[in-house]
Short mmCIF file of N, CA and C in Angstrom, two decimals:
data_model
loop_
_atom_site.label_atom_id
_atom_site.label_comp_id
_atom_site.label_asym_id
_atom_site.label_seq_id
_atom_site.Cartn_x
_atom_site.Cartn_y
_atom_site.Cartn_z
N THR A 1 6.26 -24.90 -6.26
CA THR A 1 5.03 -24.44 -5.47
C THR A 1 4.22 -23.29 -6.36
N GLY A 2 4.79 -22.48 -7.02
CA GLY A 2 3.95 -21.40 -7.66
C GLY A 2 5.05 -20.31 -8.00
N LEU A 3 4.66 -19.29 -8.83
CA LEU A 3 5.51 -18.27 -9.23
C LEU A 3 5.63 -17.33 -8.14
N PHE A 4 4.65 -16.99 -7.22
CA PHE A 4 4.73 -16.22 -6.11
C PHE A 4 4.12 -16.77 -4.88
N LEU A 5 4.61 -16.31 -3.56
CA LEU A 5 4.18 -16.90 -2.45
C LEU A 5 3.08 -16.04 -1.84
N PRO A 6 1.92 -16.59 -1.47
CA PRO A 6 0.76 -15.68 -0.92
C PRO A 6 1.33 -15.06 0.41
N SER A 7 2.10 -15.67 1.21
CA SER A 7 2.39 -14.86 2.40
C SER A 7 3.32 -13.73 1.98
N MET A 8 4.05 -13.69 0.98
CA MET A 8 4.72 -12.38 0.56
C MET A 8 3.83 -11.42 0.05
N ARG A 9 2.93 -11.79 -0.48
CA ARG A 9 1.68 -10.69 -0.91
C ARG A 9 1.13 -10.14 0.25
N ASP A 10 0.93 -11.01 1.27
CA ASP A 10 0.24 -10.27 2.35
C ASP A 10 1.34 -9.47 3.28
N LEU A 11 2.53 -9.76 3.21
CA LEU A 11 3.65 -8.99 3.95
C LEU A 11 3.73 -7.51 3.25
N PHE A 12 3.71 -7.73 2.03
CA PHE A 12 3.79 -6.35 1.24
C PHE A 12 2.71 -5.59 0.91
N SER A 13 1.51 -6.06 1.32
CA SER A 13 0.31 -5.18 1.22
C SER A 13 0.28 -3.84 1.85
N GLU A 14 -0.23 -2.89 1.18
CA GLU A 14 -0.18 -1.62 1.66
C GLU A 14 -1.14 -1.29 2.88
N SER A 15 -1.93 -2.34 2.99
CA SER A 15 -2.76 -2.15 4.37
C SER A 15 -2.03 -2.36 5.60
N ASN A 16 -0.75 -2.78 5.55
CA ASN A 16 0.17 -2.90 6.65
C ASN A 16 0.71 -1.67 6.95
N PHE A 17 0.72 -0.75 6.02
CA PHE A 17 1.67 0.44 6.26
C PHE A 17 0.80 1.74 6.24
N ILE A 18 -0.43 1.64 6.07
CA ILE A 18 -1.35 2.79 6.18
C ILE A 18 -2.21 2.94 7.35
N THR A 19 -2.64 4.01 7.94
CA THR A 19 -3.37 4.14 9.11
C THR A 19 -4.79 3.73 8.76
N PRO A 20 -5.42 2.72 9.50
CA PRO A 20 -6.90 2.24 9.19
C PRO A 20 -7.82 3.41 9.45
N ARG A 21 -8.85 3.38 8.48
CA ARG A 21 -9.92 4.36 8.58
C ARG A 21 -11.22 3.42 9.16
N TYR A 22 -12.06 4.29 9.83
CA TYR A 22 -13.16 3.60 10.50
C TYR A 22 -14.38 4.52 10.29
N LYS A 23 -15.53 3.88 10.17
CA LYS A 23 -16.88 4.68 9.88
C LYS A 23 -17.55 4.34 11.27
N CYS A 24 -18.02 5.45 11.98
CA CYS A 24 -18.74 5.33 13.26
C CYS A 24 -20.22 5.37 13.04
N SER A 25 -20.79 4.59 13.64
CA SER A 25 -22.36 4.57 13.58
C SER A 25 -22.86 4.81 15.19
N LEU A 26 -23.74 5.88 15.34
CA LEU A 26 -24.23 6.24 16.67
C LEU A 26 -25.64 6.10 16.67
N VAL A 27 -26.15 5.21 17.68
CA VAL A 27 -27.73 5.15 18.00
C VAL A 27 -27.89 5.51 19.39
N ARG A 28 -28.93 6.19 19.40
CA ARG A 28 -29.56 7.03 20.73
C ARG A 28 -30.54 5.93 21.24
N LEU A 29 -30.28 5.70 22.57
CA LEU A 29 -31.34 5.00 23.34
C LEU A 29 -32.48 5.76 23.71
N PRO A 30 -33.57 5.19 23.84
CA PRO A 30 -34.93 5.90 24.39
C PRO A 30 -34.61 6.57 25.73
N MET A 31 -35.47 7.61 26.10
CA MET A 31 -35.27 8.33 27.42
C MET A 31 -35.30 7.63 28.51
N ALA A 32 -36.18 6.46 28.54
CA ALA A 32 -36.04 5.51 29.67
C ALA A 32 -34.65 5.08 30.10
N ARG A 33 -33.90 5.06 29.20
CA ARG A 33 -32.41 4.65 29.74
C ARG A 33 -31.58 5.41 28.63
N PRO A 34 -31.09 6.60 29.43
CA PRO A 34 -30.13 7.57 28.76
C PRO A 34 -28.90 6.99 28.22
N GLY A 35 -28.44 7.22 27.08
CA GLY A 35 -27.26 6.80 26.66
C GLY A 35 -27.21 6.80 25.17
N ALA A 36 -26.00 6.27 24.58
CA ALA A 36 -26.00 5.96 23.25
C ALA A 36 -25.00 4.78 22.99
N ILE A 37 -25.35 4.06 22.01
CA ILE A 37 -24.44 3.01 21.56
C ILE A 37 -23.74 3.38 20.28
N TYR A 38 -22.58 2.94 20.12
CA TYR A 38 -21.90 3.19 18.81
C TYR A 38 -21.01 2.05 18.50
N GLY A 39 -20.86 1.96 17.02
CA GLY A 39 -20.07 0.77 16.53
C GLY A 39 -19.07 1.47 15.48
N LEU A 40 -17.98 0.84 15.48
CA LEU A 40 -17.04 1.10 14.49
C LEU A 40 -16.94 0.06 13.50
N ARG A 41 -16.77 0.61 12.31
CA ARG A 41 -16.56 -0.53 11.16
C ARG A 41 -15.34 -0.06 10.37
N ARG A 42 -14.32 -0.84 9.91
CA ARG A 42 -13.29 -0.57 9.34
C ARG A 42 -13.73 -0.33 7.78
N ILE A 43 -13.03 0.67 7.23
CA ILE A 43 -13.31 0.90 5.77
C ILE A 43 -12.25 0.38 5.13
N LYS A 44 -12.63 -0.72 4.23
CA LYS A 44 -11.74 -1.23 3.44
C LYS A 44 -11.06 -0.31 2.32
N ASP A 45 -9.76 -0.53 2.15
CA ASP A 45 -8.99 0.38 1.06
C ASP A 45 -9.16 -0.28 -0.28
N ASP A 46 -9.36 0.44 -1.25
CA ASP A 46 -9.59 0.07 -2.58
C ASP A 46 -8.42 0.08 -3.26
N CYS A 47 -7.87 -1.12 -3.72
CA CYS A 47 -6.62 -1.15 -4.50
C CYS A 47 -7.12 -1.42 -5.93
N SER A 48 -6.65 -0.35 -6.72
CA SER A 48 -6.94 -0.44 -8.09
C SER A 48 -5.56 -0.54 -8.92
N VAL A 49 -5.58 -1.12 -10.05
CA VAL A 49 -4.63 -1.29 -10.82
C VAL A 49 -3.97 0.11 -11.31
N PRO A 50 -2.78 0.44 -10.85
CA PRO A 50 -2.27 1.84 -11.21
C PRO A 50 -2.02 2.00 -12.64
N THR A 51 -2.21 3.23 -13.23
CA THR A 51 -1.67 3.62 -14.56
C THR A 51 -0.29 3.91 -14.69
N THR A 52 0.39 3.94 -15.90
CA THR A 52 1.51 4.36 -16.08
C THR A 52 1.82 5.61 -15.57
N ASN A 53 1.04 6.55 -15.67
CA ASN A 53 1.10 7.93 -15.11
C ASN A 53 0.96 8.04 -13.56
N GLU A 54 0.18 7.16 -12.94
CA GLU A 54 0.21 7.17 -11.53
C GLU A 54 1.63 6.66 -10.99
N ILE A 55 2.26 5.64 -11.69
CA ILE A 55 3.35 5.10 -11.28
C ILE A 55 4.58 6.12 -11.43
N TYR A 56 4.53 6.71 -12.57
CA TYR A 56 5.53 7.76 -12.97
C TYR A 56 5.38 8.86 -11.87
N ASP A 57 4.22 9.33 -11.58
CA ASP A 57 4.11 10.60 -10.56
C ASP A 57 4.44 10.24 -9.31
N PHE A 58 4.35 8.84 -8.88
CA PHE A 58 4.59 8.49 -7.69
C PHE A 58 6.21 8.47 -7.48
N GLY A 59 6.93 7.90 -8.54
CA GLY A 59 8.36 7.79 -8.49
C GLY A 59 9.06 9.31 -8.67
N HIS A 60 8.29 10.12 -9.54
CA HIS A 60 8.97 11.40 -9.76
C HIS A 60 8.93 12.15 -8.43
N GLN A 61 7.73 12.28 -7.94
CA GLN A 61 7.51 12.97 -6.57
C GLN A 61 8.49 12.60 -5.45
N LEU A 62 8.60 11.32 -5.39
CA LEU A 62 9.55 10.59 -4.39
C LEU A 62 10.99 11.03 -4.69
N PHE A 63 11.39 10.90 -5.85
CA PHE A 63 12.90 10.96 -6.30
C PHE A 63 13.10 12.63 -6.21
N LYS A 64 12.09 13.54 -6.51
CA LYS A 64 12.15 14.94 -6.41
C LYS A 64 12.42 15.49 -4.94
N SER A 65 11.46 14.80 -4.13
CA SER A 65 11.46 15.25 -2.63
C SER A 65 12.69 14.72 -1.87
N VAL A 66 13.26 13.68 -2.27
CA VAL A 66 14.33 13.20 -1.48
C VAL A 66 15.68 13.38 -2.21
N GLN A 67 15.46 14.17 -3.53
CA GLN A 67 16.74 14.66 -4.21
C GLN A 67 17.68 13.36 -4.65
N LEU A 68 16.89 12.29 -5.24
CA LEU A 68 17.93 11.27 -5.71
C LEU A 68 18.06 11.33 -7.22
N SER A 69 19.27 10.76 -7.55
CA SER A 69 19.67 10.90 -8.92
C SER A 69 19.00 9.92 -9.80
N SER A 70 19.00 10.13 -11.05
CA SER A 70 18.47 9.11 -11.99
C SER A 70 19.06 7.84 -12.13
N GLU A 71 20.20 7.74 -11.72
CA GLU A 71 20.81 6.35 -11.67
C GLU A 71 20.19 5.48 -10.38
N CYS A 72 19.73 6.20 -9.48
CA CYS A 72 18.94 5.46 -8.32
C CYS A 72 17.70 4.58 -8.68
N SER A 73 17.11 5.32 -9.77
CA SER A 73 15.89 4.65 -10.29
C SER A 73 16.31 3.15 -11.10
N ILE A 74 17.39 3.15 -11.68
CA ILE A 74 17.98 1.82 -12.41
C ILE A 74 18.37 0.95 -11.28
N VAL A 75 18.93 1.40 -10.08
CA VAL A 75 19.33 0.44 -9.00
C VAL A 75 17.91 0.05 -8.40
N CYS A 76 17.03 0.80 -8.25
CA CYS A 76 15.69 0.47 -7.68
C CYS A 76 15.00 -0.72 -8.50
N LEU A 77 15.07 -0.42 -9.82
CA LEU A 77 14.44 -1.48 -10.73
C LEU A 77 15.15 -2.75 -10.63
N ILE A 78 16.45 -2.72 -10.50
CA ILE A 78 17.27 -4.11 -10.41
C ILE A 78 16.91 -4.66 -8.95
N TYR A 79 16.72 -3.88 -7.73
CA TYR A 79 16.27 -4.42 -6.38
C TYR A 79 14.91 -5.00 -6.46
N VAL A 80 13.94 -4.27 -7.27
CA VAL A 80 12.54 -4.75 -7.31
C VAL A 80 12.60 -6.23 -8.08
N GLU A 81 13.30 -6.05 -9.25
CA GLU A 81 13.31 -7.36 -10.07
C GLU A 81 13.88 -8.52 -9.27
N ARG A 82 15.01 -8.28 -8.47
CA ARG A 82 15.46 -9.35 -7.55
C ARG A 82 14.63 -9.83 -6.49
N LEU A 83 13.96 -8.81 -5.99
CA LEU A 83 12.82 -9.15 -4.96
C LEU A 83 11.72 -10.05 -5.46
N MET A 84 11.24 -9.81 -6.69
CA MET A 84 10.31 -10.56 -7.26
C MET A 84 10.79 -11.94 -7.63
N GLU A 85 12.09 -12.11 -7.96
CA GLU A 85 12.47 -13.28 -8.55
C GLU A 85 12.93 -14.34 -7.33
N VAL A 86 13.71 -13.62 -6.44
CA VAL A 86 14.25 -14.45 -5.18
C VAL A 86 13.25 -14.65 -4.19
N ALA A 87 12.66 -13.76 -3.79
CA ALA A 87 11.90 -13.71 -2.50
C ALA A 87 10.45 -14.10 -3.13
N LYS A 88 9.98 -14.14 -4.43
CA LYS A 88 8.79 -14.51 -4.85
C LYS A 88 7.68 -13.53 -4.56
N VAL A 89 7.90 -12.10 -4.48
CA VAL A 89 7.02 -11.24 -4.09
C VAL A 89 6.18 -10.74 -5.14
N PRO A 90 5.04 -10.85 -5.34
CA PRO A 90 4.06 -10.61 -6.33
C PRO A 90 3.93 -8.89 -6.51
N LEU A 91 4.12 -8.39 -7.64
CA LEU A 91 4.00 -6.99 -7.86
C LEU A 91 2.41 -6.86 -8.33
N MET A 92 1.46 -6.34 -7.40
CA MET A 92 0.22 -6.35 -7.64
C MET A 92 -0.36 -4.85 -7.22
N ALA A 93 -1.62 -4.68 -7.36
CA ALA A 93 -2.20 -3.30 -7.24
C ALA A 93 -2.00 -2.82 -5.72
N CYS A 94 -2.17 -3.89 -4.84
CA CYS A 94 -1.96 -3.51 -3.32
C CYS A 94 -0.49 -3.60 -2.90
N THR A 95 0.56 -3.99 -3.73
CA THR A 95 1.81 -4.11 -3.14
C THR A 95 2.97 -3.39 -3.94
N TRP A 96 2.45 -2.61 -4.94
CA TRP A 96 3.49 -1.86 -5.91
C TRP A 96 4.39 -0.83 -5.03
N ARG A 97 3.61 0.02 -4.30
CA ARG A 97 4.07 1.09 -3.57
C ARG A 97 5.19 0.52 -2.43
N PRO A 98 4.82 -0.51 -1.52
CA PRO A 98 5.78 -0.86 -0.77
C PRO A 98 6.87 -1.52 -1.42
N ILE A 99 6.77 -2.26 -2.39
CA ILE A 99 7.81 -2.89 -3.06
C ILE A 99 8.70 -1.78 -3.84
N PHE A 100 8.27 -0.84 -4.24
CA PHE A 100 9.02 0.28 -5.08
C PHE A 100 9.76 1.07 -3.87
N MET A 101 9.17 1.24 -2.56
CA MET A 101 10.03 1.87 -1.48
C MET A 101 10.98 1.06 -1.00
N SER A 102 10.72 -0.45 -1.00
CA SER A 102 11.91 -1.09 -0.46
C SER A 102 13.12 -1.36 -1.62
N GLY A 103 12.81 -1.26 -2.78
CA GLY A 103 13.83 -1.08 -3.72
C GLY A 103 14.74 0.07 -3.58
N LEU A 104 14.42 1.08 -2.86
CA LEU A 104 15.24 2.38 -2.75
C LEU A 104 16.14 1.88 -1.50
#
């Protein structure tokens, strides 16, 4: 079928795990009819390709705050590679953080 499954990309997308943000637009009605109308629009999250420093900082802060040993990083890498090979989960800009966390 292909190297990766699109359903797995959607399953591991960061947008599934973060709180959505909205922009509110408020419109006042004329004096003849008092009140206001508002609308909410969801703000799309921008997923950019992370640099090696961003990935390192994310992992370092996580391992430091949870007090994990350096051996855990090797095990995490093994699980991430296995997840990519067996479950065909793509490692993309919007999926790398949830995949990293599931490797732990």
